[in-house]
XYZ file of C-alpha atoms in Angstrom:
351
model
C -33.516 15.131 15.093
C -30.684 14.731 12.597
C -26.973 14.009 12.486
C -24.603 13.619 9.570
C -21.161 12.235 8.805
C -18.899 12.685 5.778
C -17.742 10.030 3.385
C -14.103 9.409 2.627
C -11.621 8.848 -0.147
C -8.438 6.844 0.374
C -5.453 8.713 -1.023
C -3.038 5.849 -0.469
C -2.815 2.615 1.512
C -5.920 0.591 0.635
C -5.312 -3.119 1.301
C -1.763 -2.522 2.564
C -2.972 -0.826 5.752
C -4.462 -4.168 6.844
C -0.907 -5.533 6.990
C 0.645 -2.727 9.030
C 1.534 -0.294 6.248
C 0.602 3.369 6.574
C -2.390 4.881 4.815
C -3.851 8.346 4.231
C -7.527 9.197 3.756
C -9.530 12.411 3.428
C -13.069 13.176 4.577
C -15.164 14.613 1.762
C -18.145 16.922 1.422
C -20.572 14.128 0.659
C -22.612 12.945 3.597
C -25.001 10.466 5.122
C -27.739 12.128 7.187
C -29.612 10.033 9.746
C -32.911 11.193 11.272
C -35.011 9.912 14.160
C -38.652 10.660 14.897
C -40.061 9.336 18.212
C -43.337 7.410 17.925
C -44.719 6.918 21.410
C -47.600 4.713 20.265
C -45.179 2.113 18.888
C -42.983 -0.525 20.522
C -40.605 -0.852 17.574
C -37.976 1.057 15.675
C -38.940 1.294 12.023
C -36.057 1.739 9.607
C -36.268 3.421 6.237
C -32.849 3.950 4.687
C -32.796 5.619 1.285
C -31.364 3.379 -1.401
C -30.820 0.563 1.092
C -34.156 -0.795 2.294
C -37.898 -0.417 1.971
C -38.396 -0.511 5.728
C -38.027 -3.057 8.525
C -39.677 -3.122 11.961
C -37.403 -4.035 14.886
C -39.085 -4.788 18.244
C -37.285 -2.889 20.986
C -36.982 -5.957 23.183
C -35.174 -7.881 20.419
C -32.276 -5.473 19.846
C -30.055 -7.146 22.430
C -30.569 -10.569 20.869
C -29.847 -9.083 17.419
C -26.463 -7.899 18.679
C -25.699 -11.300 20.191
C -26.667 -13.060 16.945
C -24.483 -10.814 14.783
C -21.559 -11.087 17.206
C -21.879 -14.864 16.949
C -21.896 -14.723 13.144
C -18.802 -12.542 13.169
C -17.057 -15.073 15.394
C -17.970 -17.811 12.893
C -16.504 -15.651 10.114
C -13.325 -15.088 12.129
C -12.970 -18.875 12.512
C -13.417 -19.403 8.767
C -16.833 -21.053 9.095
C -18.923 -18.274 7.527
C -18.346 -16.011 4.496
C -18.181 -12.289 5.215
C -21.294 -11.606 3.108
C -23.367 -13.902 5.365
C -22.898 -11.883 8.572
C -25.535 -9.271 7.704
C -28.672 -10.701 6.138
C -30.390 -7.286 5.906
C -28.622 -3.947 5.310
C -30.720 -2.414 8.106
C -29.132 -4.785 10.619
C -25.870 -2.830 10.623
C -27.382 0.386 11.986
C -29.622 -1.464 14.429
C -26.547 -3.282 15.668
C -24.935 0.150 16.097
C -27.803 1.296 18.321
C -27.673 -1.855 20.406
C -23.890 -1.591 20.768
C -24.178 2.044 21.880
C -26.788 1.293 24.526
C -24.767 -1.710 25.670
C -21.776 0.619 26.086
C -23.517 3.539 27.801
C -24.845 3.614 31.383
C -28.419 4.236 30.250
C -30.875 4.679 33.157
C -33.080 1.633 33.581
C -30.729 -0.689 31.784
C -31.157 -4.087 33.370
C -28.720 -6.286 31.436
C -26.605 -6.685 28.328
C -29.870 -7.474 26.531
C -31.197 -3.986 27.188
C -32.992 -2.017 24.514
C -33.333 1.555 23.451
C -35.675 3.661 25.600
C -37.585 5.250 22.721
C -39.489 3.717 19.815
C -39.616 5.633 16.571
C -38.668 5.886 12.920
C -34.993 5.819 11.990
C -34.304 6.980 8.437
C -31.398 8.133 6.344
C -30.481 9.920 3.152
C -27.073 9.935 1.507
C -25.282 11.516 -1.419
C -22.573 8.845 -1.200
C -22.908 6.314 -4.015
C -23.402 2.876 -2.417
C -20.578 0.457 -3.076
C -18.330 3.246 -4.314
C -15.579 2.947 -1.716
C -16.540 6.312 -0.207
C -17.281 4.848 3.207
C -21.074 4.879 3.135
C -21.353 2.205 5.859
C -18.990 3.949 8.264
C -20.626 7.289 7.530
C -24.061 5.893 8.415
C -22.737 4.263 11.593
C -21.033 7.477 12.747
C -24.114 9.613 12.071
C -26.310 7.103 13.930
C -24.001 7.147 16.943
C -23.929 10.949 17.129
C -27.706 11.128 16.765
C -28.399 8.725 19.618
C -25.636 10.131 21.803
C -27.612 13.371 21.573
C -30.975 11.690 22.041
C -29.794 9.834 25.153
C -27.780 12.840 26.401
C -24.739 10.570 26.706
C -22.031 12.083 24.473
C -19.012 9.948 23.671
C -15.523 11.354 23.447
C -14.363 11.580 19.842
C -11.817 8.796 20.356
C -14.525 6.585 21.885
C -16.738 7.303 18.878
C -13.945 6.301 16.515
C -13.549 2.972 18.326
C -17.316 2.368 18.250
C -17.530 3.053 14.507
C -14.621 0.713 13.907
C -16.137 -1.998 16.116
C -19.520 -1.889 14.385
C -18.116 -1.666 10.867
C -16.262 -4.961 11.239
C -19.579 -6.705 10.496
C -19.536 -5.179 7.017
C -15.908 -5.623 6.047
C -14.484 -8.321 8.314
C -10.953 -7.794 9.559
C -10.647 -4.412 7.985
C -8.722 -1.264 8.842
C -9.361 1.957 10.733
C -9.410 4.094 7.576
C -13.152 4.603 7.198
C -13.759 5.038 10.924
C -11.014 7.669 11.167
C -12.194 9.780 8.245
C -15.893 9.841 9.145
C -15.196 10.501 12.840
C -12.404 13.074 12.772
C -12.792 14.709 9.354
C -9.920 16.287 7.424
C -6.878 14.279 6.314
C -5.867 11.366 8.522
C -2.805 9.124 8.717
C -3.523 5.553 9.793
C -1.058 2.828 10.741
C -1.402 -0.222 13.009
C -4.792 1.033 14.161
C -3.398 4.404 15.300
C -4.792 7.594 13.801
C -3.102 10.970 13.459
C -4.780 14.003 11.952
C -2.526 15.734 9.447
C -2.379 19.491 9.026
C -2.454 19.189 5.254
C -4.682 20.212 2.378
C -5.196 18.461 -0.935
C -5.183 21.545 -3.069
C -6.870 21.543 -6.469
C -6.917 19.111 -9.341
C -8.477 16.093 -7.622
C -11.486 14.230 -9.019
C -13.496 11.182 -8.005
C -14.983 8.876 -10.633
C -17.414 6.108 -9.703
C -17.032 3.358 -12.286
C -19.857 1.224 -10.905
C -20.482 -1.007 -7.906
C -18.016 -3.905 -7.900
C -19.241 -7.453 -8.309
C -17.554 -8.359 -5.014
C -17.820 -6.704 -1.599
C -14.964 -4.942 0.165
C -14.748 -7.822 2.619
C -14.481 -10.388 -0.159
C -11.786 -8.407 -1.960
C -9.765 -7.868 1.229
C -10.026 -11.615 1.902
C -8.848 -12.397 -1.660
C -5.747 -10.207 -1.262
C -4.973 -11.568 2.198
C -5.047 -15.160 0.993
C -2.471 -14.421 -1.709
C -0.189 -11.714 -0.355
C -0.399 -11.550 3.438
C 3.152 -12.858 3.937
C 4.722 -10.685 1.189
C 6.339 -8.114 3.488
C 8.445 -6.426 0.762
C 5.247 -5.713 -1.177
C 3.627 -3.961 1.789
C 6.835 -1.992 2.404
C 6.569 -0.718 -1.174
C 2.994 0.387 -0.547
C 4.039 2.139 2.666
C 6.901 3.955 0.929
C 4.455 5.283 -1.686
C 2.200 6.591 1.075
C 5.138 8.280 2.814
C 6.068 9.991 -0.466
C 2.509 11.211 -0.901
C 2.490 12.792 2.575
C 5.801 14.545 1.915
C 4.604 15.855 -1.442
C 1.307 17.117 -0.027
C 3.277 18.962 2.653
C 5.719 20.510 0.168
C 3.245 21.248 -2.618
C 5.163 19.073 -5.082
C 3.486 17.164 -7.916
C 2.082 13.746 -6.997
C 1.873 12.416 -10.566
C 4.664 9.841 -10.260
C 3.602 8.743 -6.781
C 0.012 8.087 -7.837
C 1.238 6.180 -10.887
C 3.416 4.021 -8.617
C 0.432 3.382 -6.360
C -1.661 2.326 -9.364
C 1.007 -0.149 -10.492
C 1.078 -1.760 -7.047
C -2.716 -2.122 -7.000
C -2.564 -3.750 -10.441
C 0.046 -6.122 -9.062
C -2.287 -7.454 -6.362
C -5.085 -7.911 -8.880
C -7.743 -5.434 -7.727
C -7.874 -3.120 -10.781
C -10.454 -4.361 -13.325
C -9.741 -3.860 -17.027
C -12.327 -1.099 -17.412
C -10.747 0.951 -14.611
C -7.276 0.288 -15.986
C -8.307 1.593 -19.422
C -9.780 4.756 -17.864
C -6.625 5.318 -15.822
C -4.475 4.920 -18.946
C -6.488 7.630 -20.702
C -6.060 9.965 -17.713
C -2.309 9.322 -17.808
C -2.311 10.127 -21.521
C -3.771 13.547 -20.614
C -0.759 14.175 -18.373
C -2.453 13.253 -15.116
C -2.504 10.192 -12.870
C -5.206 8.042 -11.325
C -5.703 4.975 -9.166
C -8.360 2.787 -7.634
C -9.438 4.275 -4.291
C -10.891 1.615 -2.049
C -10.887 -2.149 -2.305
C -11.318 -2.283 -6.082
C -12.379 -5.708 -7.356
C -10.767 -8.996 -8.301
C -13.809 -10.063 -10.335
C -16.052 -8.334 -12.867
C -15.617 -5.108 -14.783
C -16.738 -2.444 -12.294
C -13.926 -1.148 -10.096
C -15.738 1.132 -7.700
C -14.022 4.465 -7.113
C -11.150 5.912 -9.147
C -9.231 8.897 -7.774
C -7.816 11.143 -10.511
C -5.206 13.884 -10.196
C -4.886 16.502 -12.931
C -3.217 19.517 -11.281
C -2.641 21.611 -14.392
C -5.505 24.035 -14.938
C -5.291 23.382 -18.693
C -6.388 19.789 -17.987
C -9.828 20.773 -16.697
C -11.395 20.926 -20.148
C -9.594 17.711 -21.063
C -11.228 15.698 -18.300
C -14.628 17.167 -19.206
C -14.138 15.906 -22.752
C -12.816 12.548 -21.544
C -15.787 11.910 -19.273
C -18.163 12.537 -22.167
C -17.013 9.090 -23.318
C -18.102 7.608 -19.971
C -21.707 8.705 -19.644
C -22.433 5.691 -17.409
C -20.005 6.963 -14.738
C -20.676 9.671 -12.176
C -17.840 11.954 -11.154
C -16.958 15.262 -9.550
C -14.347 17.370 -7.783
C -12.959 16.137 -4.481
C -13.858 18.659 -1.770
C -12.478 18.152 1.719
C -14.651 18.197 4.842
C -12.672 19.403 7.842
C -15.345 18.119 10.268
C -16.313 14.595 11.172
C -19.680 13.250 12.314
C -21.840 15.915 13.951
C -25.321 16.683 15.217
C -27.173 19.112 12.925
C -30.367 19.775 14.855
C -34.092 19.296 14.517
């Protein structure tokens, strides 16, 4: 049995959305697929997540205590006693926490207590064409696909708004006090507006001329970078108003079909101002601007190191297509491609 969920790209509002500013994100046609194979002779769930782990065995009876332990670590993080990167000691823990949280939430027959466990042992595995650490929402995508898969397995479907809240709840272990951006995109699909935790799907389309460029996994995690920005700029309300105004302009221009060159440039300058655009990404963005386009960090970026994660580039003129091909020949270490929207969110895709 398999389910999948799309990744996402933030068009505008990274970091600022945490402080009440509006943000816009799009679901993309790159996915995480999660599979489950029942193994009746086992009493564990064996994980095997491509590119993440080499396999871990989780006893069914211990899933409830795993959830309690990770909830306790998150509480320690929230009180400032534990760094965000210490909440999850194994990458597999995040999806196993998702399973435990789902069963805790659902009225599963035979459930005796909050320490209940999943009714079926088996092998839980995943594949993904989302580059890890790229800012494309690989964690949220995996969580959403896992939820849909086990909703189907348990015959206990969640409403789509419930699923969004569950993805958001589970993802907090990865990113700390983050936003609803990733959860919205991977759950609902399409283009979503997010502000103060509220999500609205927008009847908009990106059009052509958009590219994603993965400049390498940042030295710091999303949670660390969000924490860095919060420590320095949380009380700077005029700054977050500037971010929000840029996002509003982007929405208006997408709706009218106007060029977004100047808006994306303004967004880039604001991200440079808060210190999350490494020099290597800044140099790449300058070269894209020299071609007549615009580009910006999409995601948390990084306040340390050279790798900046994902860069979103906009070159709407058809004559620029060959130019970006030539440009990227100088960046053989980067992977890149066209941004293609996915109108659907997480879904079950069958046996």
